[in-house]
PDB file of C-alpha atoms in Angstrom:
ATOM      1  CA  UNK N  29     -25.699  -9.191   3.526  1.00  0.00           C
ATOM      2  CA  UNK N  30     -22.826  -7.210   1.907  1.00  0.00           C
ATOM      3  CA  UNK N  31     -22.369  -5.874  -2.203  1.00  0.00           C
ATOM      4  CA  UNK N  32     -20.340  -4.061  -3.727  1.00  0.00           C
ATOM      5  CA  UNK N  33     -20.002  -3.400  -7.004  1.00  0.00           C
ATOM      6  CA  UNK N  34     -17.494  -1.465  -8.509  1.00  0.00           C
ATOM      7  CA  UNK N  35     -16.832  -0.159 -12.531  1.00  0.00           C
ATOM      8  CA  UNK N  36     -12.809   0.577 -12.188  1.00  0.00           C
ATOM      9  CA  UNK N  37     -12.266  -2.822 -11.526  1.00  0.00           C
ATOM     10  CA  UNK N  38      -8.519  -3.080 -12.105  1.00  0.00           C
ATOM     11  CA  UNK N  39      -8.390  -1.097  -9.531  1.00  0.00           C
ATOM     12  CA  UNK N  40      -9.149  -3.709  -7.525  1.00  0.00           C
ATOM     13  CA  UNK N  41      -7.212  -5.811 -10.046  1.00  0.00           C
ATOM     14  CA  UNK N  42      -4.189  -3.479  -8.930  1.00  0.00           C
ATOM     15  CA  UNK N  43      -4.886  -3.193  -5.190  1.00  0.00           C
ATOM     16  CA  UNK N  44      -4.087  -7.127  -5.032  1.00  0.00           C
ATOM     17  CA  UNK N  45      -1.023  -6.801  -6.422  1.00  0.00           C
ATOM     18  CA  UNK N  46       0.367  -4.023  -4.700  1.00  0.00           C
ATOM     19  CA  UNK N  47      -0.160  -6.325  -1.138  1.00  0.00           C
ATOM     20  CA  UNK N  48      -0.261  -9.910  -2.518  1.00  0.00           C
ATOM     21  CA  UNK N  49       3.450 -10.320  -1.990  1.00  0.00           C
ATOM     22  CA  UNK N  50       3.508  -8.685   1.441  1.00  0.00           C
ATOM     23  CA  UNK N  51       0.926 -10.495   3.290  1.00  0.00           C
ATOM     24  CA  UNK N  52      -0.446 -14.401   2.502  1.00  0.00           C
ATOM     25  CA  UNK N  53      -3.512 -13.603   5.006  1.00  0.00           C
ATOM     26  CA  UNK N  54      -5.270 -10.652   5.681  1.00  0.00           C
ATOM     27  CA  UNK N  55      -8.757 -10.127   7.005  1.00  0.00           C
ATOM     28  CA  UNK N  56     -10.891  -7.044   4.492  1.00  0.00           C
ATOM     29  CA  UNK N  57     -13.456  -5.265   7.211  1.00  0.00           C
ATOM     30  CA  UNK N  58     -16.029  -3.816   6.230  1.00  0.00           C
ATOM     31  CA  UNK N  59     -17.956  -1.398   6.984  1.00  0.00           C
ATOM     32  CA  UNK N  60     -20.064   1.654   6.360  1.00  0.00           C
ATOM     33  CA  UNK N  61     -17.209   4.019   6.111  1.00  0.00           C
ATOM     34  CA  UNK N  62     -15.829   1.078   2.891  1.00  0.00           C
ATOM     35  CA  UNK N  63     -13.855  -1.446   2.107  1.00  0.00           C
ATOM     36  CA  UNK N  64     -10.559  -2.353   4.057  1.00  0.00           C
ATOM     37  CA  UNK N  65      -7.855  -4.224   5.303  1.00  0.00           C
ATOM     38  CA  UNK N  66      -5.087  -4.021   7.701  1.00  0.00           C
ATOM     39  CA  UNK N  67      -1.767  -6.185   7.833  1.00  0.00           C
ATOM     40  CA  UNK N  68       1.623  -7.138   8.924  1.00  0.00           C
ATOM     41  CA  UNK N  69       4.661  -9.114   7.119  1.00  0.00           C
ATOM     42  CA  UNK N  70       5.317 -12.169   8.396  1.00  0.00           C
ATOM     43  CA  UNK N  71       7.892 -10.631   9.733  1.00  0.00           C
ATOM     44  CA  UNK N  72       6.631  -8.391  11.336  1.00  0.00           C
ATOM     45  CA  UNK N  73       8.942  -5.146  10.146  1.00  0.00           C
ATOM     46  CA  UNK N  74       5.664  -3.918   7.701  1.00  0.00           C
ATOM     47  CA  UNK N  75       2.484  -3.285   7.554  1.00  0.00           C
ATOM     48  CA  UNK N  76      -0.162  -1.921   5.076  1.00  0.00           C
ATOM     49  CA  UNK N  77      -3.131  -0.579   5.294  1.00  0.00           C
ATOM     50  CA  UNK N  78      -5.374   0.135   2.601  1.00  0.00           C
ATOM     51  CA  UNK N  79      -8.736   2.152   2.304  1.00  0.00           C
ATOM     52  CA  UNK N  80     -11.645   2.417  -0.542  1.00  0.00           C
ATOM     53  CA  UNK N  81     -13.717   3.753   0.943  1.00  0.00           C
ATOM     54  CA  UNK N  82     -17.910   3.628   0.300  1.00  0.00           C
ATOM     55  CA  UNK N  83     -18.703   6.631  -1.928  1.00  0.00           C
ATOM     56  CA  UNK N  84     -16.071   5.407  -5.044  1.00  0.00           C
ATOM     57  CA  UNK N  85     -18.546   2.544  -5.352  1.00  0.00           C
ATOM     58  CA  UNK N  86     -20.946   2.797  -7.851  1.00  0.00           C
ATOM     59  CA  UNK N  87     -23.716   0.184  -5.034  1.00  0.00           C
ATOM     60  CA  UNK N  88     -22.521   0.045  -1.503  1.00  0.00           C
ATOM     61  CA  UNK N  89     -24.453  -2.081   0.825  1.00  0.00           C
ATOM     62  CA  UNK N  90     -22.537  -3.707   3.912  1.00  0.00           C
ATOM     63  CA  UNK N  91     -25.678  -4.714   6.721  1.00  0.00           C
ATOM     64  CA  UNK N  92     -23.115  -5.167   8.680  1.00  0.00           C
ATOM     65  CA  UNK N  93     -19.833  -4.933   9.888  1.00  0.00           C
ATOM     66  CA  UNK N  94     -17.884  -7.817   8.193  1.00  0.00           C
ATOM     67  CA  UNK N  95     -14.921  -8.613   8.371  1.00  0.00           C
ATOM     68  CA  UNK N  96     -13.632 -11.309   6.243  1.00  0.00           C
ATOM     69  CA  UNK N  97     -10.193 -13.479   5.726  1.00  0.00           C
ATOM     70  CA  UNK N  98      -8.834 -14.313   2.661  1.00  0.00           C
ATOM     71  CA  UNK N  99      -5.113 -15.252   1.254  1.00  0.00           C
ATOM     72  CA  UNK N 100      -4.151 -12.969  -1.399  1.00  0.00           C
ATOM     73  CA  UNK N 101      -2.721 -15.441  -3.271  1.00  0.00           C
ATOM     74  CA  UNK N 102      -5.747 -16.872  -3.671  1.00  0.00           C
ATOM     75  CA  UNK N 103      -8.016 -13.720  -4.198  1.00  0.00           C
ATOM     76  CA  UNK N 104      -4.814 -12.851  -6.242  1.00  0.00           C
ATOM     77  CA  UNK N 105      -5.205 -15.634  -8.576  1.00  0.00           C
ATOM     78  CA  UNK N 106      -9.321 -15.326  -8.693  1.00  0.00           C
ATOM     79  CA  UNK N 107      -9.466 -11.317  -9.785  1.00  0.00           C
ATOM     80  CA  UNK N 108      -5.953 -12.170 -12.608  1.00  0.00           C
ATOM     81  CA  UNK N 109      -9.443 -13.737 -14.398  1.00  0.00           C
ATOM     82  CA  UNK N 110     -11.660 -10.747 -14.379  1.00  0.00           C
ATOM     83  CA  UNK N 111     -11.558  -8.172 -17.940  1.00  0.00           C
ATOM     84  CA  UNK N 112      -8.338  -4.683 -16.919  1.00  0.00           C
ATOM     85  CA  UNK N 113     -12.436  -3.736 -18.275  1.00  0.00           C
ATOM     86  CA  UNK N 114     -14.768  -5.617 -16.313  1.00  0.00           C
ATOM     87  CA  UNK N 115     -16.825  -4.353 -13.416  1.00  0.00           C
ATOM     88  CA  UNK N 116     -16.089  -5.986 -10.662  1.00  0.00           C
ATOM     89  CA  UNK N 117     -18.724  -6.941  -7.778  1.00  0.00           C
ATOM     90  CA  UNK N 118     -18.314  -8.756  -4.502  1.00  0.00           C
ATOM     91  CA  UNK N 119     -20.713 -10.263  -2.751  1.00  0.00           C
ATOM     92  CA  UNK N 120     -20.568 -12.101   0.295  1.00  0.00           C
ATOM     93  CA  UNK N 121     -23.650 -13.552   2.973  1.00  0.00           C
ATOM     94  CA  UNK N 122     -23.404 -12.573   6.558  1.00  0.00           C
ATOM     95  CA  UNK N 123     -21.557 -15.373   7.919  1.00  0.00           C
ATOM     96  CA  UNK N 124     -21.227 -16.799   5.046  1.00  0.00           C
ATOM     97  CA  UNK N 125     -18.054 -19.090   4.713  1.00  0.00           C
ATOM     98  CA  UNK N 126     -17.215 -17.393   1.358  1.00  0.00           C
ATOM     99  CA  UNK N 127     -16.699 -14.430  -1.578  1.00  0.00           C
ATOM    100  CA  UNK N 128     -17.741 -13.819  -4.599  1.00  0.00           C
ATOM    101  CA  UNK N 129     -16.355 -11.886  -7.284  1.00  0.00           C
ATOM    102  CA  UNK N 130     -19.287 -11.422 -10.465  1.00  0.00           C
ATOM    103  CA  UNK N 131     -17.221  -9.891 -12.898  1.00  0.00           C
ATOM    104  CA  UNK N 132     -19.636  -8.291 -16.166  1.00  0.00           C
ATOM    105  CA  UNK N 133     -17.699  -6.993 -19.528  1.00  0.00           C
ATOM    106  CA  UNK N 134     -18.449  -3.733 -20.264  1.00  0.00           C
ATOM    107  CA  UNK N 135     -21.207  -5.176 -22.467  1.00  0.00           C
ATOM    108  CA  UNK N 136     -22.722  -6.249 -20.724  1.00  0.00           C
ATOM    109  CA  UNK N 137     -22.163  -9.931 -22.948  1.00  0.00           C
ATOM    110  CA  UNK N 138     -20.211 -11.973 -20.709  1.00  0.00           C
ATOM    111  CA  UNK N 139     -21.316 -12.419 -16.808  1.00  0.00           C
ATOM    112  CA  UNK N 140     -18.510 -14.434 -14.602  1.00  0.00           C
ATOM    113  CA  UNK N 141     -18.844 -15.887 -10.661  1.00  0.00           C
ATOM    114  CA  UNK N 142     -15.945 -17.409  -9.107  1.00  0.00           C
ATOM    115  CA  UNK N 143     -16.677 -18.184  -5.216  1.00  0.00           C
ATOM    116  CA  UNK N 144     -13.772 -18.366  -2.689  1.00  0.00           C
ATOM    117  CA  UNK N 145     -13.808 -19.497   0.399  1.00  0.00           C
ATOM    118  CA  UNK N 146     -12.995 -17.715   3.656  1.00  0.00           C
ATOM    119  CA  UNK N 147     -10.941 -18.729   6.312  1.00  0.00           C
ATOM    120  CA  UNK N 148     -10.183 -17.546  10.298  1.00  0.00           C
ATOM    121  CA  UNK N 149      -7.707 -15.647  10.596  1.00  0.00           C
ATOM    122  CA  UNK N 150      -6.370 -14.176  13.924  1.00  0.00           C
ATOM    123  CA  UNK N 151      -4.883 -10.675  13.283  1.00  0.00           C
ATOM    124  CA  UNK N 152      -3.793  -8.128  15.600  1.00  0.00           C
ATOM    125  CA  UNK N 153      -5.320  -4.462  14.692  1.00  0.00           C
ATOM    126  CA  UNK N 154      -2.572  -2.117  15.581  1.00  0.00           C
ATOM    127  CA  UNK N 155      -3.336   1.691  16.600  1.00  0.00           C
ATOM    128  CA  UNK N 156      -1.633   3.831  14.932  1.00  0.00           C
ATOM    129  CA  UNK N 157      -0.781   7.564  16.014  1.00  0.00           C
ATOM    130  CA  UNK N 158      -1.495  11.205  14.260  1.00  0.00           C
ATOM    131  CA  UNK N 159       2.142  11.944  13.801  1.00  0.00           C
ATOM    132  CA  UNK N 160       3.973  14.807  12.691  1.00  0.00           C
ATOM    133  CA  UNK N 161       6.442  13.895  10.283  1.00  0.00           C
ATOM    134  CA  UNK N 162       9.544  15.991   9.829  1.00  0.00           C
ATOM    135  CA  UNK N 163       9.149  16.023   6.268  1.00  0.00           C
ATOM    136  CA  UNK N 164       7.629  14.951   3.419  1.00  0.00           C
ATOM    137  CA  UNK N 165       8.730  14.220  -0.347  1.00  0.00           C
ATOM    138  CA  UNK N 166       6.431  13.834  -2.859  1.00  0.00           C
ATOM    139  CA  UNK N 167       7.410  12.640  -6.039  1.00  0.00           C
ATOM    140  CA  UNK N 168       6.455  10.441  -9.026  1.00  0.00           C
ATOM    141  CA  UNK N 169       5.603   7.095  -8.510  1.00  0.00           C
ATOM    142  CA  UNK N 170       7.991   5.942 -11.397  1.00  0.00           C
ATOM    143  CA  UNK N 171      11.005   7.654 -10.460  1.00  0.00           C
ATOM    144  CA  UNK N 172      11.142   5.854  -7.263  1.00  0.00           C
ATOM    145  CA  UNK N 173      10.339   2.527  -8.122  1.00  0.00           C
ATOM    146  CA  UNK N 174      13.386   3.627 -10.227  1.00  0.00           C
ATOM    147  CA  UNK N 175      15.388   4.312  -7.667  1.00  0.00           C
ATOM    148  CA  UNK N 176      14.668   1.752  -4.845  1.00  0.00           C
ATOM    149  CA  UNK N 177      15.189  -0.844  -8.155  1.00  0.00           C
ATOM    150  CA  UNK N 178      18.718   1.033  -8.873  1.00  0.00           C
ATOM    151  CA  UNK N 179      19.612   0.793  -4.957  1.00  0.00           C
ATOM    152  CA  UNK N 180      18.923  -2.750  -4.346  1.00  0.00           C
ATOM    153  CA  UNK N 181      21.716  -3.850  -7.227  1.00  0.00           C
ATOM    154  CA  UNK N 182      24.367  -2.308  -5.087  1.00  0.00           C
ATOM    155  CA  UNK N 183      23.235  -3.064  -0.991  1.00  0.00           C
ATOM    156  CA  UNK N 184      20.430  -4.503   0.982  1.00  0.00           C
ATOM    157  CA  UNK N 185      19.997  -1.422   3.384  1.00  0.00           C
ATOM    158  CA  UNK N 186      18.204   2.781   2.339  1.00  0.00           C
ATOM    159  CA  UNK N 187      18.929   5.539   3.855  1.00  0.00           C
ATOM    160  CA  UNK N 188      16.694   8.775   2.917  1.00  0.00           C
ATOM    161  CA  UNK N 189      18.324  11.695   3.922  1.00  0.00           C
ATOM    162  CA  UNK N 190      16.448  15.081   3.707  1.00  0.00           C
ATOM    163  CA  UNK N 191      18.196  18.936   4.119  1.00  0.00           C
ATOM    164  CA  UNK N 192      17.316  21.632   2.871  1.00  0.00           C
ATOM    165  CA  UNK N 193      19.417  20.967  -0.327  1.00  0.00           C
ATOM    166  CA  UNK N 194      16.617  17.818  -0.975  1.00  0.00           C
ATOM    167  CA  UNK N 195      16.312  14.225  -0.447  1.00  0.00           C
ATOM    168  CA  UNK N 196      19.170  11.952  -0.730  1.00  0.00           C
ATOM    169  CA  UNK N 197      19.368   7.255  -0.937  1.00  0.00           C
ATOM    170  CA  UNK N 198      22.003   6.204  -0.088  1.00  0.00           C
ATOM    171  CA  UNK N 199      23.296   2.571  -0.610  1.00  0.00           C
ATOM    172  CA  UNK N 200      26.333   0.694  -0.134  1.00  0.00           C
ATOM    173  CA  UNK N 201      27.773  -2.990  -0.917  1.00  0.00           C
ATOM    174  CA  UNK N 202      30.543  -4.689  -1.286  1.00  0.00           C
ATOM    175  CA  UNK N 203      31.233  -3.359  -5.047  1.00  0.00           C
ATOM    176  CA  UNK N 204      30.807  -0.012  -3.826  1.00  0.00           C
ATOM    177  CA  UNK N 205      28.246   2.301  -2.954  1.00  0.00           C
ATOM    178  CA  UNK N 206      25.479   4.843  -4.134  1.00  0.00           C
ATOM    179  CA  UNK N 207      23.502   8.121  -3.988  1.00  0.00           C
ATOM    180  CA  UNK N 208      20.835   9.334  -5.683  1.00  0.00           C
ATOM    181  CA  UNK N 209      20.042  13.632  -4.591  1.00  0.00           C
ATOM    182  CA  UNK N 210      16.490  15.104  -6.037  1.00  0.00           C
ATOM    183  CA  UNK N 211      16.269  18.536  -5.467  1.00  0.00           C
ATOM    184  CA  UNK N 212      12.376  20.469  -5.470  1.00  0.00           C
ATOM    185  CA  UNK N 213      10.540  21.293  -9.141  1.00  0.00           C
ATOM    186  CA  UNK N 214       7.455  22.523  -9.132  1.00  0.00           C
ATOM    187  CA  UNK N 215       8.242  23.960 -12.530  1.00  0.00           C
ATOM    188  CA  UNK N 216       6.653  21.043 -14.318  1.00  0.00           C
ATOM    189  CA  UNK N 217       4.212  21.270 -17.148  1.00  0.00           C
ATOM    190  CA  UNK N 218       2.339  17.828 -15.071  1.00  0.00           C
ATOM    191  CA  UNK N 219       1.151  18.794 -11.446  1.00  0.00           C
ATOM    192  CA  UNK N 220       2.442  14.580 -10.877  1.00  0.00           C
ATOM    193  CA  UNK N 221       5.830  14.680 -12.584  1.00  0.00           C
ATOM    194  CA  UNK N 222       6.658  17.617  -9.618  1.00  0.00           C
ATOM    195  CA  UNK N 223       9.149  17.266  -6.999  1.00  0.00           C
ATOM    196  CA  UNK N 224       7.608  18.401  -3.676  1.00  0.00           C
ATOM    197  CA  UNK N 225       9.878  18.292  -0.188  1.00  0.00           C
ATOM    198  CA  UNK N 226       8.553  19.116   2.621  1.00  0.00           C
ATOM    199  CA  UNK N 227      10.739  20.028   5.839  1.00  0.00           C
ATOM    200  CA  UNK N 228      10.123  21.377   9.095  1.00  0.00           C
ATOM    201  CA  UNK N 229      12.687  19.529  10.341  1.00  0.00           C
ATOM    202  CA  UNK N 230      16.032  17.290   8.551  1.00  0.00           C
ATOM    203  CA  UNK N 231      15.539  13.386   9.262  1.00  0.00           C
ATOM    204  CA  UNK N 232      17.600  10.484   8.313  1.00  0.00           C
ATOM    205  CA  UNK N 233      16.329   7.058   8.506  1.00  0.00           C
ATOM    206  CA  UNK N 234      17.768   4.096   7.143  1.00  0.00           C
ATOM    207  CA  UNK N 235      15.173   0.504   5.716  1.00  0.00           C
ATOM    208  CA  UNK N 236      15.530  -1.986   4.318  1.00  0.00           C
ATOM    209  CA  UNK N 237      15.143  -2.030   0.030  1.00  0.00           C
ATOM    210  CA  UNK N 238      13.441  -5.439   0.405  1.00  0.00           C
ATOM    211  CA  UNK N 239      10.714  -4.270   1.564  1.00  0.00           C
ATOM    212  CA  UNK N 240      10.409  -0.100   0.170  1.00  0.00           C
ATOM    213  CA  UNK N 241      10.846  -2.739  -3.863  1.00  0.00           C
ATOM    214  CA  UNK N 242       7.606  -4.695  -2.764  1.00  0.00           C
ATOM    215  CA  UNK N 243       5.817  -0.895  -1.858  1.00  0.00           C
ATOM    216  CA  UNK N 244       6.225   0.209  -5.041  1.00  0.00           C
ATOM    217  CA  UNK N 245       4.057  -2.432  -6.388  1.00  0.00           C
ATOM    218  CA  UNK N 246       1.596   0.112  -6.233  1.00  0.00           C
ATOM    219  CA  UNK N 247       3.557   2.273  -9.257  1.00  0.00           C
ATOM    220  CA  UNK N 248       0.660   1.721 -11.571  1.00  0.00           C
ATOM    221  CA  UNK N 249      -2.367   2.420  -8.760  1.00  0.00           C
ATOM    222  CA  UNK N 250      -0.883   5.747  -8.520  1.00  0.00           C
ATOM    223  CA  UNK N 251       1.448   8.579 -10.555  1.00  0.00           C
ATOM    224  CA  UNK N 252       2.592  10.146  -7.183  1.00  0.00           C
ATOM    225  CA  UNK N 253       3.588   8.697  -4.038  1.00  0.00           C
ATOM    226  CA  UNK N 254       4.010  10.119  -0.905  1.00  0.00           C
ATOM    227  CA  UNK N 255       7.654   9.060   1.531  1.00  0.00           C
ATOM    228  CA  UNK N 256       6.397  10.931   5.226  1.00  0.00           C
ATOM    229  CA  UNK N 257       9.886   9.853   8.042  1.00  0.00           C
ATOM    230  CA  UNK N 258      10.229  11.117  11.389  1.00  0.00           C
ATOM    231  CA  UNK N 259      13.260  10.500  13.228  1.00  0.00           C
ATOM    232  CA  UNK N 260      12.839   6.577  15.194  1.00  0.00           C
ATOM    233  CA  UNK N 261       8.976   6.218  13.984  1.00  0.00           C
ATOM    234  CA  UNK N 262       8.240   4.112  10.711  1.00  0.00           C
ATOM    235  CA  UNK N 263       8.424   5.754   7.434  1.00  0.00           C
ATOM    236  CA  UNK N 264       4.896   6.213   5.979  1.00  0.00           C
ATOM    237  CA  UNK N 265       4.971   4.968   1.717  1.00  0.00           C
ATOM    238  CA  UNK N 266       1.663   6.121   0.352  1.00  0.00           C
ATOM    239  CA  UNK N 267      -0.016   5.713  -3.135  1.00  0.00           C
ATOM    240  CA  UNK N 268      -3.777   7.157  -3.193  1.00  0.00           C
ATOM    241  CA  UNK N 269      -6.144   4.854  -4.988  1.00  0.00           C
ATOM    242  CA  UNK N 270      -7.895   6.662  -7.507  1.00  0.00           C
ATOM    243  CA  UNK N 271     -10.482   9.316  -6.015  1.00  0.00           C
ATOM    244  CA  UNK N 272     -11.247   6.439  -3.383  1.00  0.00           C
ATOM    245  CA  UNK N 273      -8.876   5.950  -1.100  1.00  0.00           C
ATOM    246  CA  UNK N 274      -5.539   4.870  -0.760  1.00  0.00           C
ATOM    247  CA  UNK N 275      -2.368   2.508   1.089  1.00  0.00           C
ATOM    248  CA  UNK N 276      -0.777   2.858   2.934  1.00  0.00           C
ATOM    249  CA  UNK N 277       2.519   0.978   3.711  1.00  0.00           C
ATOM    250  CA  UNK N 278       4.694   1.693   7.049  1.00  0.00           C
ATOM    251  CA  UNK N 279       8.114   0.760   7.529  1.00  0.00           C
ATOM    252  CA  UNK N 280      10.164   0.533  10.381  1.00  0.00           C
ATOM    253  CA  UNK N 281      12.942   1.132  10.752  1.00  0.00           C
ATOM    254  CA  UNK N 282      17.068   0.320  11.341  1.00  0.00           C
ATOM    255  CA  UNK N 283      18.069   1.478  14.426  1.00  0.00           C
ATOM    256  CA  UNK N 284      21.705   1.817  16.132  1.00  0.00           C
ATOM    257  CA  UNK N 285      21.669  -0.499  18.919  1.00  0.00           C
TER     258      UNK N 285
ATOM    259  CA  UNK S  30      25.168  -2.260  13.916  1.00  0.00           C
ATOM    260  CA  UNK S  31      21.821  -1.335  12.599  1.00  0.00           C
ATOM    261  CA  UNK S  32      19.325  -3.249  13.963  1.00  0.00           C
ATOM    262  CA  UNK S  33      15.715  -3.903  11.786  1.00  0.00           C
ATOM    263  CA  UNK S  34      13.186  -3.154  14.687  1.00  0.00           C
ATOM    264  CA  UNK S  35       9.520  -4.119  13.821  1.00  0.00           C
ATOM    265  CA  UNK S  36       5.926  -2.461  13.426  1.00  0.00           C
ATOM    266  CA  UNK S  37       4.747  -3.601  17.052  1.00  0.00           C
ATOM    267  CA  UNK S  38       7.364  -1.672  18.906  1.00  0.00           C
ATOM    268  CA  UNK S  39       5.900   1.299  17.197  1.00  0.00           C
ATOM    269  CA  UNK S  40       2.103   0.580  17.285  1.00  0.00           C
ATOM    270  CA  UNK S  41       0.217  -0.546  20.298  1.00  0.00           C
ATOM    271  CA  UNK S  42      -2.703  -3.162  19.363  1.00  0.00           C
ATOM    272  CA  UNK S  43      -5.697  -1.221  19.193  1.00  0.00           C
TER     273      UNK S  43
END
């Protein structure tokens, strides 16, 4: 038996919007730690890792570890039927083939049940090793979204370079080139507006902008984004999910052959 | 030429 009650139901709505375009079908894993998901896109270039810790739910009951295969497009359709202020409860029976999403309005005058069919998904779980990253950049998520959107109108690939001067985002295409440099800036009124560049070693890596743009669908979840880079390793683009967890996107670099 | 790598060439099955 599984019963997870999330008072801030809009978080789950936003989480789905952040991953449904990248991944079609995925297993949601439920354990005493929390509600989690790990899935790759169909071309195995990007991986998304989601964790919503059990402590973040108002009520969290998970009698045994459960893996539920869901079509994220269908799940998104159902969650779109929840109001932004609704409390969302996820319910499932052990060994059952459906999951129920219950939406309660804040005033308790409307209660809706949506039952969705589960599916069997053969997915391989990858081990993500702990890595020391050469450079870590924290910036406003809206700024990162703007940069990815702007650069993708010029080229297909972004080169992200971190030096002691700052972080540079570059692209090139048929019509020309573009370079955007951000310098560290911590003298801001609000901490979420800061640009913090932690450089242990300079690093420069190339990534497909199509994926970066897809990651920025998570922008409504968090005011800030953290980008962790190491030579010849996948980049990690992380958005916190309130106080309860995170969405981490891993993207394999383009490497000169 | 920059070749797109796959995530599976960095992270193995757990």
